[in-house]
Coordinates of C-alpha atoms in Angstrom, one line a residue:
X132 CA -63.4 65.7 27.6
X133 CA -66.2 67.3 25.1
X134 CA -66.9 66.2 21.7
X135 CA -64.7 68.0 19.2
X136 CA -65.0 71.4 18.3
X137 CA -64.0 72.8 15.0
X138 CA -62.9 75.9 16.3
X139 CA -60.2 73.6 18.9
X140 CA -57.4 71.9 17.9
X141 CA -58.4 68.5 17.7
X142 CA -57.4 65.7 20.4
X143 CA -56.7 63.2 17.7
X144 CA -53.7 65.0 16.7
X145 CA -53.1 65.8 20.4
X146 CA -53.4 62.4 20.6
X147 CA -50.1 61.7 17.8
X148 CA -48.5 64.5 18.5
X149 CA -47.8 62.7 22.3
X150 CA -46.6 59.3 20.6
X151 CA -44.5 61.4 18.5
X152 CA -42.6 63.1 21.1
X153 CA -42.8 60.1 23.6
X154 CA -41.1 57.8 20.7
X155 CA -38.3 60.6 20.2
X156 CA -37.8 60.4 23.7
X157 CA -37.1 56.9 24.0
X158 CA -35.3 56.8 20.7
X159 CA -33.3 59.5 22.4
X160 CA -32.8 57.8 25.5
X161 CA -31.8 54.8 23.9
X162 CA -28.9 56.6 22.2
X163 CA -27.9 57.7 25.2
X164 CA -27.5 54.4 26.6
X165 CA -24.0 54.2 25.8
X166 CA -20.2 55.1 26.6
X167 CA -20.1 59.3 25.6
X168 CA -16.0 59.5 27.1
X169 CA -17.0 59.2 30.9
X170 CA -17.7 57.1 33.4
X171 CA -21.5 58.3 34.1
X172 CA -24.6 58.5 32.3
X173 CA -26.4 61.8 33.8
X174 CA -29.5 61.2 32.0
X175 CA -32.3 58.6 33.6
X176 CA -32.4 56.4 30.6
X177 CA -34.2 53.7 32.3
X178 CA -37.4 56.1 33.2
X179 CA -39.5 54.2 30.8
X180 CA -38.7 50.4 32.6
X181 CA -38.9 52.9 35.8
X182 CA -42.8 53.7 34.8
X183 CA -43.7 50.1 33.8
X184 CA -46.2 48.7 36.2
X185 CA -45.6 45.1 34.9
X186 CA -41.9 45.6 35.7
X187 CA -42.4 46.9 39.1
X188 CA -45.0 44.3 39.8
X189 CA -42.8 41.0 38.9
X190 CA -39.9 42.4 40.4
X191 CA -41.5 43.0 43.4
X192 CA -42.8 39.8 43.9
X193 CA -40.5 37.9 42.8
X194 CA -38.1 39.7 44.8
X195 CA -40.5 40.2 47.6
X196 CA -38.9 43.5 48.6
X197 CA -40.3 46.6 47.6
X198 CA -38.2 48.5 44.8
X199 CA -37.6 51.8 44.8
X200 CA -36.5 52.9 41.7
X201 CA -40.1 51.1 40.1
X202 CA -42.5 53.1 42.5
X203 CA -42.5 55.6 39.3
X204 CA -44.8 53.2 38.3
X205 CA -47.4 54.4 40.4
X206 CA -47.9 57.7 38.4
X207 CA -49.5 55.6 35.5
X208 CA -51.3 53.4 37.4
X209 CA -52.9 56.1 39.1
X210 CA -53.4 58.1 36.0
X211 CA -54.9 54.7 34.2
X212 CA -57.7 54.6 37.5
X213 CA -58.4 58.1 35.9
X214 CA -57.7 58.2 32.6
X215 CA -58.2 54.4 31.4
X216 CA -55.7 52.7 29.0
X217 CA -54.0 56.2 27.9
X218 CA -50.1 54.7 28.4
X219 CA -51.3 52.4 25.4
X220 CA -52.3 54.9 22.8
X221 CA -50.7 57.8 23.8
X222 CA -47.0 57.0 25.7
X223 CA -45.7 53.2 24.5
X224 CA -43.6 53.7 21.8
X225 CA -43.9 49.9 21.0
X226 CA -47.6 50.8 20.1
X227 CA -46.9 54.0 18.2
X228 CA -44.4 51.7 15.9
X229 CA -47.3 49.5 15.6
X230 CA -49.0 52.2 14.5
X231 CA -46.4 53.6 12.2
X232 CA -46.3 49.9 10.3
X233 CA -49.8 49.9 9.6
X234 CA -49.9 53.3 8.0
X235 CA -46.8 52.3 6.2
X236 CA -48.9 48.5 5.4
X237 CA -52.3 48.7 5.9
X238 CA -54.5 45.7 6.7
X239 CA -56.8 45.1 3.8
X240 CA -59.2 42.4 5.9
X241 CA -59.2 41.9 9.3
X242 CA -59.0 39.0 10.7
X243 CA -59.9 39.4 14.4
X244 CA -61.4 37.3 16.7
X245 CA -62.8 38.1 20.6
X246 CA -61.6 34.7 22.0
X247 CA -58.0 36.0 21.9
X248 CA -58.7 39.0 23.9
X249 CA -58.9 36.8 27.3
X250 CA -54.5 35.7 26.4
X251 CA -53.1 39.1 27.8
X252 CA -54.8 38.2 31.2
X253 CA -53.7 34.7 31.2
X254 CA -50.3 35.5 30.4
X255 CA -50.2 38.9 32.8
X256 CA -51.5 36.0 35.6
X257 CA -48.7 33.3 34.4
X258 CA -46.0 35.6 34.8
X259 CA -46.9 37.3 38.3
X260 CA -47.5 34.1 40.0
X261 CA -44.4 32.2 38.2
X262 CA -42.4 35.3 39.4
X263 CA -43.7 35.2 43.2
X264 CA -42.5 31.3 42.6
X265 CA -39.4 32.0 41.7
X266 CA -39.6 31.4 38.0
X267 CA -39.6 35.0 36.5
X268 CA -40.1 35.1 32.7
X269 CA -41.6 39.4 32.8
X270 CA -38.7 39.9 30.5
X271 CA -39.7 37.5 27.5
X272 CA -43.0 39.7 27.8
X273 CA -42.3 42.9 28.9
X274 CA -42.9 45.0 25.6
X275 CA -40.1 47.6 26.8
X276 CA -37.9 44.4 27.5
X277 CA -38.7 43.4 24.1
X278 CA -38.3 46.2 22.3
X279 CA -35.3 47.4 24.0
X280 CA -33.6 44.1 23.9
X281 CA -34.4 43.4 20.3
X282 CA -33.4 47.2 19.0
X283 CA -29.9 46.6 21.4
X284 CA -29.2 42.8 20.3
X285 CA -30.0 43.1 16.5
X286 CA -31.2 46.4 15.3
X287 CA -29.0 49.0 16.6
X288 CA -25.7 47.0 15.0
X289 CA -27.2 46.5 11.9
X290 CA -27.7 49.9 11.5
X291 CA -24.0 50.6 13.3
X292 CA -22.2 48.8 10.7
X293 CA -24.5 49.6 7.7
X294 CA -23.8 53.1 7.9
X295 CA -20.0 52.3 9.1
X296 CA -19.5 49.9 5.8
X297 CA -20.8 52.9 3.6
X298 CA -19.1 55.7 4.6
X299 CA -16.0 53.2 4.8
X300 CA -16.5 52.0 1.1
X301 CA -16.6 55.8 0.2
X302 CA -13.8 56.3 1.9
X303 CA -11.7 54.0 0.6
X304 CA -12.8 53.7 -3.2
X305 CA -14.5 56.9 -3.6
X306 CA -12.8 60.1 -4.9
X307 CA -10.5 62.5 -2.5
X308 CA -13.3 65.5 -3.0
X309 CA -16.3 63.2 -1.9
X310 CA -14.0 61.3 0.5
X311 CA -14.1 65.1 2.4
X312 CA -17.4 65.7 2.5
X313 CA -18.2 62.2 3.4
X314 CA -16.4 61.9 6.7
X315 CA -17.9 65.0 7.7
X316 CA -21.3 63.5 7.5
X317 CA -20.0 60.6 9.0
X318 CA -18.2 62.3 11.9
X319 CA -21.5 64.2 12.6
X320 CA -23.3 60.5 12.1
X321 CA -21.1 59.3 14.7
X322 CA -21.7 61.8 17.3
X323 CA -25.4 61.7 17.3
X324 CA -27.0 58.7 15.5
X325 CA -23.8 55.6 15.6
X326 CA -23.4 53.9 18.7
X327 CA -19.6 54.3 20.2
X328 CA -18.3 51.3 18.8
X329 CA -19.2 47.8 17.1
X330 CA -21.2 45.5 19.0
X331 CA -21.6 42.0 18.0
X332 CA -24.2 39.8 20.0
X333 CA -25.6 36.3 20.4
X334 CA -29.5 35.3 19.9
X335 CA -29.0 38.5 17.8
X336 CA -30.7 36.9 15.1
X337 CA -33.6 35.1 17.6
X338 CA -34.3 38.4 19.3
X339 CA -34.6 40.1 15.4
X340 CA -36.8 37.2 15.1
X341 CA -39.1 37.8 17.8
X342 CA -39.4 41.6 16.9
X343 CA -40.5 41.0 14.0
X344 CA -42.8 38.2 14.7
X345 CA -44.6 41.0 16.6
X346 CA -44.8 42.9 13.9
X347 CA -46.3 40.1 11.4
X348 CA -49.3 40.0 13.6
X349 CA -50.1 43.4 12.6
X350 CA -50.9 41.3 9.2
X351 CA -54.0 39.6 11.1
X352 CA -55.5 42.6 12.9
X353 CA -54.5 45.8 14.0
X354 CA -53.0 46.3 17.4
X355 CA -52.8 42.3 17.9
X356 CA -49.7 42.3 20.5
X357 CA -51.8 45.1 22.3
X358 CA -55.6 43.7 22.0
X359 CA -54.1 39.5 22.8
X360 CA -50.4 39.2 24.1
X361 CA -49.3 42.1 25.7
X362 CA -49.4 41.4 30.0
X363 CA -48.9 45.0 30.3
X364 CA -52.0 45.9 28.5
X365 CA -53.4 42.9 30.2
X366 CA -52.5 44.7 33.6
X367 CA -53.7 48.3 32.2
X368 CA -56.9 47.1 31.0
X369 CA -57.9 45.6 34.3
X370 CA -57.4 48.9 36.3
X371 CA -59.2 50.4 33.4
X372 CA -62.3 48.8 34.2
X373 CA -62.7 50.9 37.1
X374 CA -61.2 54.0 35.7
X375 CA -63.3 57.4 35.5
X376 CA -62.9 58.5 32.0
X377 CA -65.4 56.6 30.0
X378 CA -66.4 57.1 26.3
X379 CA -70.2 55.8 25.1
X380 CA -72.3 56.9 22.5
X381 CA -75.0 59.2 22.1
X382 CA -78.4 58.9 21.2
X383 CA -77.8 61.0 17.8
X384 CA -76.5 57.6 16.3
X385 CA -77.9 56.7 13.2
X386 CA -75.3 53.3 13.7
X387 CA -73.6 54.1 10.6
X388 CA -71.0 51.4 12.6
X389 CA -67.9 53.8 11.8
X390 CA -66.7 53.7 14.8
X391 CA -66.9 49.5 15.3
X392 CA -64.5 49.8 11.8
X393 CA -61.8 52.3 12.4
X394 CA -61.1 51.1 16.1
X395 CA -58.0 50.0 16.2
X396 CA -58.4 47.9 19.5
X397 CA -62.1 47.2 18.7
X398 CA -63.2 48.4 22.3
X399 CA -66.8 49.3 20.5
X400 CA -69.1 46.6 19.9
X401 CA -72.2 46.2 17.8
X402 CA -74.5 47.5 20.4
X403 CA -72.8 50.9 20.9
X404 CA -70.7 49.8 23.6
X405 CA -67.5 51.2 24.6
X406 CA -65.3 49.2 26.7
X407 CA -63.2 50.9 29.2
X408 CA -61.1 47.9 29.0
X409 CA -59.7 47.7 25.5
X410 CA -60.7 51.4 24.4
X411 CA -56.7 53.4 24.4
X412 CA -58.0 56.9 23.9
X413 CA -57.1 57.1 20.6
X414 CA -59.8 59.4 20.2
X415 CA -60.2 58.1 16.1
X416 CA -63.9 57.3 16.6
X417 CA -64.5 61.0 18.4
X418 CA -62.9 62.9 15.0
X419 CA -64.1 60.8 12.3
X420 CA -67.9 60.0 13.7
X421 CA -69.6 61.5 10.4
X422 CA -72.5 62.1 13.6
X423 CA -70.7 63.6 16.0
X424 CA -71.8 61.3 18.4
X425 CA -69.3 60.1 20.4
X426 CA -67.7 61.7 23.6
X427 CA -65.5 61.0 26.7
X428 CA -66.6 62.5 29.9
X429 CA -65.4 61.4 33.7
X430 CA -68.3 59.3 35.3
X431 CA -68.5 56.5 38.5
X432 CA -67.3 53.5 37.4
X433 CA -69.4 50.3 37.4
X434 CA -69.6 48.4 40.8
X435 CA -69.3 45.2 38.6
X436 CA -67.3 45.7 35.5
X437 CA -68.2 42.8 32.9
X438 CA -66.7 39.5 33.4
X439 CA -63.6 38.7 31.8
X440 CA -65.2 35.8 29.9
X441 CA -62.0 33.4 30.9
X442 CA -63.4 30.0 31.4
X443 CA -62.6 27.8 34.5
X444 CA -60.5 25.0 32.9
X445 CA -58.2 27.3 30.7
X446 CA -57.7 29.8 34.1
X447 CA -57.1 26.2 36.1
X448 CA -54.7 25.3 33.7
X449 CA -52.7 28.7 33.3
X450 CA -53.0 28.4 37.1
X451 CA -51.6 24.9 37.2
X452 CA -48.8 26.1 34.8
X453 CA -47.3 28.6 36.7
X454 CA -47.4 26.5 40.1
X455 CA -45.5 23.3 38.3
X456 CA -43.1 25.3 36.6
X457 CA -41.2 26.7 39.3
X458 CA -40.9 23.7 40.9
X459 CA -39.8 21.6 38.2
X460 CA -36.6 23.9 37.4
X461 CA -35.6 23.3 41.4
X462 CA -34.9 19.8 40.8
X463 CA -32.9 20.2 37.5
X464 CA -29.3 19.1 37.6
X465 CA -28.6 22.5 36.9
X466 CA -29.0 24.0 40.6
X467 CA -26.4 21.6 41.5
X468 CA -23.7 22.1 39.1
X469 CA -24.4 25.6 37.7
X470 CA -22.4 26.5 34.4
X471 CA -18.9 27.5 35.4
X472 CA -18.5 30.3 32.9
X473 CA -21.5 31.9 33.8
X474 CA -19.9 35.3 34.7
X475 CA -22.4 38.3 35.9
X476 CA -21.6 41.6 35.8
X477 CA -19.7 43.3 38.6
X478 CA -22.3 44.8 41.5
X479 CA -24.9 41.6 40.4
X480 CA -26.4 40.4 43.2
X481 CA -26.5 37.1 44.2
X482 CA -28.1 34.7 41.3
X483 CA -31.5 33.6 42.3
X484 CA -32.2 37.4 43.5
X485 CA -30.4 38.4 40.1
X486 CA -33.1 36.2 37.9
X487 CA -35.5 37.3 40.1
X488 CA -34.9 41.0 39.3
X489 CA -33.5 40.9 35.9
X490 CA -36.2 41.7 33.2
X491 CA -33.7 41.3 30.2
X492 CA -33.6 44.5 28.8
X493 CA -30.4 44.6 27.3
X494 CA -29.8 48.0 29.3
X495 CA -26.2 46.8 30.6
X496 CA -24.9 45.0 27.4
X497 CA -25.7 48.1 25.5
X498 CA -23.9 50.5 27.5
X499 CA -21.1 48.0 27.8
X500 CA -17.9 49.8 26.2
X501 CA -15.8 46.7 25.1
X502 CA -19.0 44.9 24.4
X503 CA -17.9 42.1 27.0
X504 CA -22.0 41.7 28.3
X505 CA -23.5 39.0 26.0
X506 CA -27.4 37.4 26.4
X507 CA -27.6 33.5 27.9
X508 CA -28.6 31.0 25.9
X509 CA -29.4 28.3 28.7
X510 CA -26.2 28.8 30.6
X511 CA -28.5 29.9 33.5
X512 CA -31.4 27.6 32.6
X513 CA -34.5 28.7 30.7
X514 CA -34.8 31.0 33.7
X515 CA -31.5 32.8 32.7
X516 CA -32.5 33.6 28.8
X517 CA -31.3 36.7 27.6
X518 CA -29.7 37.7 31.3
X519 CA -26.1 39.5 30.8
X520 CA -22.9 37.3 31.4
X521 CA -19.7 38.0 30.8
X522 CA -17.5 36.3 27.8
X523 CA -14.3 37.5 28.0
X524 CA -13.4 36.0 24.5
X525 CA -15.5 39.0 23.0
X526 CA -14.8 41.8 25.6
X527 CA -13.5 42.2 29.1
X528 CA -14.8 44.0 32.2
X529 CA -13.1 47.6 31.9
X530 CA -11.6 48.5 34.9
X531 CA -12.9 51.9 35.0
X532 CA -16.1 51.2 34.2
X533 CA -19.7 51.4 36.2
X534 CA -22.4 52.1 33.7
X535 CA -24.3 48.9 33.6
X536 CA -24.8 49.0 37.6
X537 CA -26.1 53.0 36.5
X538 CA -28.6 51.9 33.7
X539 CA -30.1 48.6 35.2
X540 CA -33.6 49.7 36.1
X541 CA -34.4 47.2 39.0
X542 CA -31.1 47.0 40.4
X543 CA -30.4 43.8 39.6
X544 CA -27.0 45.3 38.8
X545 CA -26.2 47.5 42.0
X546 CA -24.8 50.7 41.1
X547 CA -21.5 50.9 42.9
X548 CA -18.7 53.5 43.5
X549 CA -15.5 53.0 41.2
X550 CA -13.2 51.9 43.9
X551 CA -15.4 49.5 44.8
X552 CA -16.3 48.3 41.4
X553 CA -12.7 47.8 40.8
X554 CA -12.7 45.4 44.2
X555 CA -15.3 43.1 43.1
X556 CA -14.9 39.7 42.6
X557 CA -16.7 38.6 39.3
X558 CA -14.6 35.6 38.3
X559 CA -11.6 34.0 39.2
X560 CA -8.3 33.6 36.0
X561 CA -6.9 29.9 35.7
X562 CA -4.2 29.1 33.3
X563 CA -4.6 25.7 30.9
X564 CA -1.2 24.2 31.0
X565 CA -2.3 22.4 27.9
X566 CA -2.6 25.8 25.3
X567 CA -0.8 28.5 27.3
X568 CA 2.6 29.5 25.4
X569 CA 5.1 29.3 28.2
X570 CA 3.6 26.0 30.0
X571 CA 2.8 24.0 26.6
X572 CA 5.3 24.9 23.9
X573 CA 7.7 26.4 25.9
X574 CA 7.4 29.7 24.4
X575 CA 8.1 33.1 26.1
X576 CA 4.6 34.9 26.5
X577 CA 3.6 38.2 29.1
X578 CA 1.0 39.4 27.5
X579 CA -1.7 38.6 29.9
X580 CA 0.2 39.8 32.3
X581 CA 1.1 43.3 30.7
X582 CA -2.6 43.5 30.4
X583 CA -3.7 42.9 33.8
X584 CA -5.3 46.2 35.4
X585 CA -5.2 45.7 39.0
X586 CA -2.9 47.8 40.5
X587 CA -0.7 45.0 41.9
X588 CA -0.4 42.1 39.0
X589 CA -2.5 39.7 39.7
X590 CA -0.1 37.4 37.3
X591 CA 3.3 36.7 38.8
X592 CA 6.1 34.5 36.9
X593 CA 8.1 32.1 38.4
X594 CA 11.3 30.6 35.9
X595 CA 10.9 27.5 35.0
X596 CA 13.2 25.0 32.6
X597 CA 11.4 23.5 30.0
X598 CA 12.6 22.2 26.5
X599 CA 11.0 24.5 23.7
X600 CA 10.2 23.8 20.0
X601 CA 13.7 23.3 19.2
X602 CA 14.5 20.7 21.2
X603 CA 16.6 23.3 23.3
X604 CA 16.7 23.4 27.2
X605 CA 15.5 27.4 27.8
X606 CA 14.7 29.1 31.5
X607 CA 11.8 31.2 30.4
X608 CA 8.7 32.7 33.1
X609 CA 5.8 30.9 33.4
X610 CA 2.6 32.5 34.7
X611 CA 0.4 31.6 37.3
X612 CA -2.7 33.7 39.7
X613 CA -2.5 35.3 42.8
X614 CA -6.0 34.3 43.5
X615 CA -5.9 37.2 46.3
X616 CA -5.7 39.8 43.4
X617 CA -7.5 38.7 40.6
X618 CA -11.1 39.9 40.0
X619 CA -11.9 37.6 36.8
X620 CA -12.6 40.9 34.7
X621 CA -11.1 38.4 32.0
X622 CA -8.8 40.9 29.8
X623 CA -6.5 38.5 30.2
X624 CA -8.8 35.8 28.3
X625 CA -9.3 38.2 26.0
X626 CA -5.8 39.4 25.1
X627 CA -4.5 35.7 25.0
X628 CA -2.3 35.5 21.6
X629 CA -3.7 32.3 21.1
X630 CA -6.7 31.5 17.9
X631 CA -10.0 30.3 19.1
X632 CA -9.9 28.8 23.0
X633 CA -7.4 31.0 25.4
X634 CA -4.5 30.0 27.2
X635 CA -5.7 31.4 29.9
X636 CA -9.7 31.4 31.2
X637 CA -12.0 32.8 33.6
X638 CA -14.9 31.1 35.3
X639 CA -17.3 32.5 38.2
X640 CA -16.5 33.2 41.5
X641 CA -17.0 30.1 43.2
X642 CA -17.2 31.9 46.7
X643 CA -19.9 34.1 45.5
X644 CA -20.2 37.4 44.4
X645 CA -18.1 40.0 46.7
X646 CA -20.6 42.9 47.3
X647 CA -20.5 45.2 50.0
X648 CA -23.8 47.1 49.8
X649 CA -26.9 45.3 47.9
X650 CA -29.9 48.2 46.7
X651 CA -32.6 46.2 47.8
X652 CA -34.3 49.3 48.4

């Protein structure tokens, strides 16, 4: 890479026109994350969790199997052993919004400081060891997870029913001649920018929360999720210390310090050093050096790249935290009596591999058409945060559906055939004798069973005589579960006539989840 020429187009704006199309991309992709009338998703929306290193490294070991659909992520660790820290300046999108915000609010006074630098590598080595112990946590990190999660959970209905209230509000109160022109705009709104339908989510507000807490750093110094917290640039920066492409300064510096002020990631020091470590190839320093000396040229890296400055007590300690974690969630009461309602999608796998793979993404409660995938709270334990379960109260388990077994990216969902999808087990229908219609009040009810997709009922009637509200003696069905029939897809729940808690309810499959082919590999 040579110093810039005036008469080439510069690498700076290479350099934004990259995040520019890589943030379309996944804005694009993201979009496409959803129900478009069939029962497939042709596009590989998940190719930026696919390329994640972090992903494909806690997955791995804390599934101890070696994931296919994550070795994409070797292409950018072998292009950060070349290149250095590109994937941070040029290809995550969460960094070119970072960007975006400070040209929209610039920091007036930095206030930066070197000790944080060594958090990314304490966390990045917290959450691969907790996830080879069984306690993975990569998703409450990941900044893909985060950003994907946090856009899916909060963001994208916001903007859903903003737009949705407006063009309704025209519709009904405006006049007939803008009422015309408005539902065009709002027909062509819905078929590229709205999402299919409605969503409504828990820990909506907490994940808006932690988005923007992200964002709130950028008032302290520029890039601080990148330069401090982020275990993926933790991870990049310590295969850039041995990567080839290396910046450094040449001897035409008057040490105007230019460069030391308009890094974002402060990866030059006082001395004219440029570390591999923290520099992202923005390529700011090489445009604006009033001296034009500063260039990028491939070279040997260093036998013995600097120390990472991380003393022994706080690397003990991070050390001694992810060891006792692990073990302290095995002997929680929780293991033994897990939450009966906890409901996983159809093709989970079993639900310590499940945690193990699942980096909370939000992937499958996205694409979910009747918006039946919600975030845990602690119904899975603090392990469980933010993993998909099913609450049939909001939405039921379409019986024609796949998609979230084709968008999980680690296959923590497996991706299985409709036939079989419409076999699997997920939870098992029980009726409360205490709210349902026919059994309590003695009231004629078949809804749940009108609505029940299998192709043999899995609710039968059998007459019973009861005395109803009058006072009367009335033969009238009462429902009850062919266990052998009933997948727990929970329409049933869902459909129940009945205000708040359902007459009839679906809890997990006690027996396990009923797979026939797990994608370990």
């Amino acid at each position: 890479m040579k110093k810039r020429s005036n008469k080439t187009f510069p690498l700076l704006y290479w350099r934004r026109i990259a995040q520019t199309l890589f943030l379309l991309l996944f804005l694009v992709l993201f979009r496409l994350t959803d129900y478009k009338g069939e029962d497939q998703i042709p596009y590989a929306v998940n190719i930026f969790f696919r390329l994640d290193p972090l992903v494909a490294a806690a997955a791995m070991l804390a599934a101890r199997a070696l994931i296919s659909l994550l070795l994409l992520s070797l292409i950018v660790i072998g292009l950060t052993l070349i290149l250095g820290r590109f994937f941070c300046g040029w290809f995550c999108p969460l960094g070119t919004l970072l960007d975006l915000f400070q040209t929209v609010s610039p920091l007036k006074k930095e206030k930066s400081n070197v000790r944080r630098r060594n958090w990314k590598y304490l966390l990045l080595g917290f959450i691969l060891l907790s996830a080879f112990l069984g306690f993975p946590v990569v998703g409450y990190f990941d900044p893909f997870s985060l950003l994907v999660r946090g856009m899916t959970l909060s963001v994208d209905p916001f903007f859903n029913y903003t737009v949705g209230s407006f063009f309704d509000f025209l519709y009904r109160h405006g006049p007939s001649f803008l009422s015309q022109i408005s539902e065009s705009i709002y027909s062509f709104f819905k078929d590229t920018l709205l999402a299919y339908n409605q969503k409504f989510f828990y820990l909506s507000l907490l994940s808006l929360l932690i988005l923007i807490a992200i964002f709130a750093l950028e008032r302290i110094e520029r890039r601080f999720w990148c330069k401090n917290l982020c275990p993926l640039g933790g991870l990049l920066a310590l295969l850039s210390r041995f990567s080839w492409l290396r910046g450094h300064i040449q001897t035409s510096c008057r040490g105007c310090r230019v460069c030391t002020q308009i890094c974002r990631m402060e990866a030059i020091d006082q001395t004219g050093g440029i570390a591999s470590a923290d520099c992202n190839l923005c390529l700011d320093c090489l445009h604006l050096c009033p001296d034009k000396a500063i260039s990028f040229a491939f070279k040997k890296p260093e036998q013995r790249p600097v120390p990472l400055g991380i003393s022994r007590r706080v690397f003990i300690g991070t050390l001694s935290s992810a060891l006792i974690l692990p073990t302290f969630l095995k002997v929680r009461a929780e293991t033994k009596n897990p939450d009966p309602t906890l409901i996983r999608p159809p093709g989970a796998i079993k639900e310590n591999f499940f945690l193990d793979r699942c980096v909370r993404c939000g992937e499958c409660m996205k694409v979910c058409i009747n918006n039946a995938l919600q975030p845990c709270w602690l119904e899975a334990g603090m392990e469980g945060l933010f993993s998909p379960r099913l609450v049939p109260r909001i939405g039921y388990c379409e019986f024609n559906c796949t998609l979230c077994g084709q968008v999980c990216p680690t296959g923590a969902i497996a991706k299985l055939p409709l036939k079989e999808k419409q076999k699997t087990v997920i939870g098992r229908a029980y009726f409360d004798r205490n709210r349902c219609l026919p059994y309590a009040q003695g009231t004629p009810c078949i809804v749940c069973e009108e609505h029940c997709p299998t192709p043999e009922k899995a609710i039968k009637f059998r007459e019973a005589l009861v005395m109803n509200p009058e006072g009367k003696m009335v033969t009238i069905k009462q429902p009850y579960i062919l266990e052998s029939l009933c997948i727990g897809c929970g329409i049933c729940e869902n459909k129940c006539p009945l205000e708040g808690k359902a007459g009839v309810l679906v809890i997990n499959n006690p027996e396990g989840m009923v797979l026939s082919k797990i994608a370990m590999f």
